[in-house]
Coordinates of C-alpha atoms in Angstrom, one line a residue:
X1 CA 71.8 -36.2 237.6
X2 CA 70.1 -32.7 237.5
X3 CA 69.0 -31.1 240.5
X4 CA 65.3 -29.7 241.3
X5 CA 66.4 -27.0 243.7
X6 CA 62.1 -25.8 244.1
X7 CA 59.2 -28.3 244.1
X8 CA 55.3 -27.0 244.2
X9 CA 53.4 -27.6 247.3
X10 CA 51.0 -30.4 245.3
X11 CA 54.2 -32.3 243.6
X12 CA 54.0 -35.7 244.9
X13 CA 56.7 -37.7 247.0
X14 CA 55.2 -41.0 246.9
X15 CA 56.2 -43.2 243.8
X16 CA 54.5 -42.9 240.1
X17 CA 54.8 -44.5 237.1
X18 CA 54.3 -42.3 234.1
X19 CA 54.7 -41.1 230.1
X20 CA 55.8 -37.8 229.2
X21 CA 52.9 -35.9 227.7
X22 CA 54.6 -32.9 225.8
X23 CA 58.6 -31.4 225.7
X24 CA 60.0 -28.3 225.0
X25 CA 63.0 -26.5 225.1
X26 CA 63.2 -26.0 228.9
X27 CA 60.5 -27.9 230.8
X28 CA 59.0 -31.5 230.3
X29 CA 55.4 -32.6 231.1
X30 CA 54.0 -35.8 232.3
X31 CA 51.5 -37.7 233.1
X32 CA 51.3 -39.9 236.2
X33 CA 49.3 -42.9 237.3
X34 CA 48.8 -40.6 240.5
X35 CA 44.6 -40.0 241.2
X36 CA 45.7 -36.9 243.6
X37 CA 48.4 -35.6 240.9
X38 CA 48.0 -36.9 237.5
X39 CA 50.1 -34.2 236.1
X40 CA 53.5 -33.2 236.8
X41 CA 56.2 -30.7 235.4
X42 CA 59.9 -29.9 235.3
X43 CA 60.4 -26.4 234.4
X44 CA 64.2 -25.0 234.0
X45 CA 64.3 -22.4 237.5
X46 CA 63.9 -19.4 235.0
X47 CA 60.1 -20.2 234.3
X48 CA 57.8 -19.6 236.7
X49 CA 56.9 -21.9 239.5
X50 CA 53.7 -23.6 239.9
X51 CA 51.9 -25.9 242.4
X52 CA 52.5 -29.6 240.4
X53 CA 56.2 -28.5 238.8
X54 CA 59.4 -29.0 240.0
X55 CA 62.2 -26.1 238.9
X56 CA 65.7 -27.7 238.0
X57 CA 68.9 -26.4 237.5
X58 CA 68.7 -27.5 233.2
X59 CA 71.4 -24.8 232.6
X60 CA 74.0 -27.8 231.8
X61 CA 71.4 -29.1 229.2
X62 CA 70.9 -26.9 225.6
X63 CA 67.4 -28.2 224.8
X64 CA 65.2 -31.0 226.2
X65 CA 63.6 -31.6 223.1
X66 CA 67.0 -33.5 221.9
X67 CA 67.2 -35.4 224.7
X68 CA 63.7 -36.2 225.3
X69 CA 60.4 -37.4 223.4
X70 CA 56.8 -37.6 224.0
X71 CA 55.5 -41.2 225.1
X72 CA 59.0 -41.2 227.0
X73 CA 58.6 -43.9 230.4
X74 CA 59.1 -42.1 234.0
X75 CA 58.8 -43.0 237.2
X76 CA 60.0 -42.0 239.9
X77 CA 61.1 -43.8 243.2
X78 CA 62.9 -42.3 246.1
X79 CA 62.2 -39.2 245.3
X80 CA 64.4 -39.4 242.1
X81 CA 62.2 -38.9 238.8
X82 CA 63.8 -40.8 235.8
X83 CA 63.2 -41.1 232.6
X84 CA 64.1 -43.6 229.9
X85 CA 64.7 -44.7 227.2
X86 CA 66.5 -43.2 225.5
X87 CA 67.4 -40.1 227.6
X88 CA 68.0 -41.8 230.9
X89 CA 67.4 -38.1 232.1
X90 CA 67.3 -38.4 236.6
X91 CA 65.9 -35.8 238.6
X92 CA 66.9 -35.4 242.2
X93 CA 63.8 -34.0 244.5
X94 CA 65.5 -34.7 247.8
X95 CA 66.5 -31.4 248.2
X96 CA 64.0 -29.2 246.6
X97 CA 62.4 -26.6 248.8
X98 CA 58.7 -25.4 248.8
X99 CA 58.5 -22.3 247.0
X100 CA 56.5 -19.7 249.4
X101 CA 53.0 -18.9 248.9
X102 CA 51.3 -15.7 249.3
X103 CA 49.4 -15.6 252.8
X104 CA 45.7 -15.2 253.2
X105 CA 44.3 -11.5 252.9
X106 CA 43.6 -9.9 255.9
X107 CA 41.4 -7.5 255.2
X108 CA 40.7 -5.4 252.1
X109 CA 41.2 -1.9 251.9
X110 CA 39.6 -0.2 248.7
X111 CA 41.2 2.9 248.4
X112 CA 44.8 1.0 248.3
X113 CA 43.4 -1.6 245.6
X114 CA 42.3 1.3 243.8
X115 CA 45.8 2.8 244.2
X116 CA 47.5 -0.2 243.2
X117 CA 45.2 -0.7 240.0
X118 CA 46.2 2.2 238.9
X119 CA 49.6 1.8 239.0
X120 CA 49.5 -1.6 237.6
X121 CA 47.0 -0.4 234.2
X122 CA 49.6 2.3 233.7
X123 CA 52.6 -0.4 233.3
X124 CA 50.6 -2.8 231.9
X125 CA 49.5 -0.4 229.0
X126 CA 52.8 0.7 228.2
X127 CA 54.0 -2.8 227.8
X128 CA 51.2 -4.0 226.0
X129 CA 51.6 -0.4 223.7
X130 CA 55.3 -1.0 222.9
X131 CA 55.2 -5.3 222.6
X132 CA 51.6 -4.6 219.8
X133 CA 52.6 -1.3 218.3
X134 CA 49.6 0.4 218.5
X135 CA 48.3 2.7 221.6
X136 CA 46.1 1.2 224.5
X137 CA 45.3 3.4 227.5
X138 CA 43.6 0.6 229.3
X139 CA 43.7 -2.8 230.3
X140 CA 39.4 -2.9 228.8
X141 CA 40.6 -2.0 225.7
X142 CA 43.5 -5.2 225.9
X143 CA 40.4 -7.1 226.2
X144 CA 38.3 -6.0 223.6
X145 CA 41.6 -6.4 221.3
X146 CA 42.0 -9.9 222.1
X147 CA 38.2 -10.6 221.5
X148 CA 37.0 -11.9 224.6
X149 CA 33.1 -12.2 226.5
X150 CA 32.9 -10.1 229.6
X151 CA 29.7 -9.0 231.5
X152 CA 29.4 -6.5 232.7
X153 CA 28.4 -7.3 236.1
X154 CA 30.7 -10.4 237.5
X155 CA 28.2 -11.5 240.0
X156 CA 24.8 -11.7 237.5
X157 CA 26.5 -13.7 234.6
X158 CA 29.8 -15.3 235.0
X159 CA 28.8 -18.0 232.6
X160 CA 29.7 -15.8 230.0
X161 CA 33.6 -15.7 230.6
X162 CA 33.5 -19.4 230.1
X163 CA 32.5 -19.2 227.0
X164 CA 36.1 -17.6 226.5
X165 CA 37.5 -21.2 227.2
X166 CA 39.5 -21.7 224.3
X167 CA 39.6 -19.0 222.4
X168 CA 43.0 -17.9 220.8
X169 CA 46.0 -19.5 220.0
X170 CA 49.0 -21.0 221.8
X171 CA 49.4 -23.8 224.7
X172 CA 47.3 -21.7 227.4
X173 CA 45.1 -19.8 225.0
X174 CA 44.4 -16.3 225.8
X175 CA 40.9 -17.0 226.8
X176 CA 42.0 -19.7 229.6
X177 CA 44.4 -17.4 231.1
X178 CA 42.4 -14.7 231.0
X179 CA 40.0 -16.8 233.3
X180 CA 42.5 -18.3 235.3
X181 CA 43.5 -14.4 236.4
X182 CA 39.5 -14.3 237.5
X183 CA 39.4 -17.1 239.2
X184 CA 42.8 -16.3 240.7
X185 CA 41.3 -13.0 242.2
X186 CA 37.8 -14.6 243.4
X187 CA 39.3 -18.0 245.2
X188 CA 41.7 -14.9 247.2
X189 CA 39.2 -12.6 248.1
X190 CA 36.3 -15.5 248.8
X191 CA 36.6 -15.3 252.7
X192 CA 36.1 -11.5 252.9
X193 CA 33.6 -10.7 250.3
X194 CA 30.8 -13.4 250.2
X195 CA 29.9 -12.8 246.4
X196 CA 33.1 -13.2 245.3
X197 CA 32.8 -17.1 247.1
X198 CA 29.2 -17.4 245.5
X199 CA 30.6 -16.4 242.4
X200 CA 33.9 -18.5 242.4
X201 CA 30.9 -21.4 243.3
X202 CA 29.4 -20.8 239.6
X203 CA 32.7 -21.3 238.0
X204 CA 33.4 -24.6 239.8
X205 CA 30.0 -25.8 238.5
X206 CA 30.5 -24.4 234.6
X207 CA 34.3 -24.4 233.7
X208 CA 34.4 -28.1 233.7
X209 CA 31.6 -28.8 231.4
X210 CA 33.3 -26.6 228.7
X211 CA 36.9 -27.5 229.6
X212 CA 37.7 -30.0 226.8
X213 CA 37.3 -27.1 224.1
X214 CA 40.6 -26.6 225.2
X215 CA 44.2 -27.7 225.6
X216 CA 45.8 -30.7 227.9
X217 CA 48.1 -28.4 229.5
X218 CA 45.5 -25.3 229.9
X219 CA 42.9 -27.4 230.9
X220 CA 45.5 -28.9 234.3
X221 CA 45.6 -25.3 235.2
X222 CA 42.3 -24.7 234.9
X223 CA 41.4 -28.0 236.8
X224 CA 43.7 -26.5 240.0
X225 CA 42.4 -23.1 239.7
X226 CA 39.0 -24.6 240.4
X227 CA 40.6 -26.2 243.6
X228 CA 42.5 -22.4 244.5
X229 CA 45.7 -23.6 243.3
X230 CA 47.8 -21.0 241.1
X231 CA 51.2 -20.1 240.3
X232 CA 53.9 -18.5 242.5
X233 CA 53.7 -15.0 240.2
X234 CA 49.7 -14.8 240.3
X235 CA 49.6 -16.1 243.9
X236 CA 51.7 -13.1 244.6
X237 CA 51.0 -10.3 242.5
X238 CA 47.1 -10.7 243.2
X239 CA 48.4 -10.5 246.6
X240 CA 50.4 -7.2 246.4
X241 CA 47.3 -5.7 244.3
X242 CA 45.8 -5.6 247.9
X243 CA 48.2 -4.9 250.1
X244 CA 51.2 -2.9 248.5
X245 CA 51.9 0.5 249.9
X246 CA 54.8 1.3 247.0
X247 CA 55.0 0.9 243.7
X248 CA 57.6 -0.6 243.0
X249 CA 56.6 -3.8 244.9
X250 CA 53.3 -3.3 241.9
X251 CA 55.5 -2.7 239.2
X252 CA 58.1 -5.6 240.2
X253 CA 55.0 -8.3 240.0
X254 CA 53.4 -7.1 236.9
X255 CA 57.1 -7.5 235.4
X256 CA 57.3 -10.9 236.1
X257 CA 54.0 -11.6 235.0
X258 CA 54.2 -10.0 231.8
X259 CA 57.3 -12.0 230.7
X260 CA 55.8 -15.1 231.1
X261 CA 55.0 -16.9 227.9
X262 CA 54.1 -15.0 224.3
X263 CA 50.9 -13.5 226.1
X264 CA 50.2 -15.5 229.1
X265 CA 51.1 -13.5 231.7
X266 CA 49.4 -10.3 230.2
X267 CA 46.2 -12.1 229.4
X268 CA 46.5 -13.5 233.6
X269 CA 47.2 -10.0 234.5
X270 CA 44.0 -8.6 232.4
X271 CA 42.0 -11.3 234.3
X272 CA 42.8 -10.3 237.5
X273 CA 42.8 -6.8 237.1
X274 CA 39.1 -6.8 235.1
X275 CA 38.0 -9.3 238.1
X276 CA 39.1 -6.6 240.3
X277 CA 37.6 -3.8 239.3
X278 CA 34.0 -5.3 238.8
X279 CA 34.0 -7.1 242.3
X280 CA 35.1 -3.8 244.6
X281 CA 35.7 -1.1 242.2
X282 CA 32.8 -0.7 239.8

């Protein structure tokens, strides 16, 4: 029996009945017959945490997809998830913990933001310089590079980074996570800046009118971004954007957000940090 040693603060505890939707090397998705979570993951601990996934301890297991196939049965009773045939793969929740979320912003303070972007384009360039091989001085010109729609005021047409649903390749296209960083910054900010609430409003009217163009798994976190639910390294690194008072606390965050997936957590970071700079700093 495996262990989940973290479990996100949406994962369920009553019992489901499901099939597992997609499998790779070191996390499994599935679909429950759950209306309040009808999607739940186990990630190996070395991926990053999220509000409907459980991390495990998979380090005694070489690759899921062996053991494990789509259309597999699970259900989970007692808080054990199991799944059969023919893997007969048990996961123990009991004694998973609730991974901390970042607390609520007090206040915002401009001239640290605009500190802390600074810092944070700086590292993020030089990543994104060395991983493409060609020279980018900003995190604007990352976005033109991958092709995306941005107005250039957030609050007078924010219909037009929908349109970015979709758009590039890979499980969580770059276009979706590139929104998901937007939304990531508006749902944090919404109580102290009232456009940034009106504006997050918009987006919970469009996104899910255009959220078939893309993927199962991309639109799930789409669907909680809509509802202010995002992953343990966004949660936190939007959060240190507007509070940190070193740089190493930046530089630490956009590190673990750049290392997660091909491009996801750069396209995330290039949400958030574009969301930033047209809501306070433009």
């Amino acid at each position: 029996m495996i262990l989940a040693l973290t479990k996100g603060y949406l994962c369920p505890t009553q019992p489901f009945n499901g099939k597992v939707h997609s499998v790779f090397r070191r996390s499994v998705n599935i679909k429950t017959d759950l209306k309040e979570t009808p999607w739940v993951s186990l990630l190996d601990d070395t991926l990053p945490a999220t509000p409907t996934a459980y991390q495990c301890d998979f380090r005694s297991l070489q690759d899921l997809t062996t053991m494990v196939n789509v259309g597999d049965t699970v259900f989970m009773r007692g808080e054990i998830i199991r799944l059969k045939p023919p893997s007969r793969l048990a996961i123990n929740t009991v004694v998973a913990t609730n991974w901390q979320q970042a607390p609520p912003l007090p206040f915002i303070n401009k001239k640290r933001v605009w500190h802390n972007i600074l810092i944070a384009e700086r590292i993020f360039a030089e990543y994104i310089s060395e991983k493409e091989k060609q020279p980018f001085i900003s995190i604007s010109e990352y976005i033109q590079y991958l092709g995306l729609n941005t107005p250039r005021c957030i609050y007078s047409l924010p219909e037009q980074l929908v349109e970015n649903i979709g758009r590039g390749k890979g499980l969580t296209p770059s276009g979706d996570d590139f929104l998901l960083g937007v939304l990531a910054v508006l749902s944090y900010v919404r109580e102290a800046h009232p456009d940034a609430a009106t504006t997050y409003q918009r987006f919970q009217i469009q996104v899910p009118r255009d959220i078939s163009k893309t993927t199962d798994i991309s639109a799930h976190y789409l669907t909680l971004a809509l509802s202010q639910h995002f992953s343990k390294p966004v949660q936190w690194l939007v959060y240190y954007l507007f509070t940190a008072t070193d740089r190493l606390t930046i530089e630490t965050a956009i590190t673990t957000n750049l290392l997660i997936g091909s491009s996801s957590g750069a396209d995330t970071i290039a949400g958030i940090v574009y969301c930033i700079n047209k809501l306070l700093l433009s």
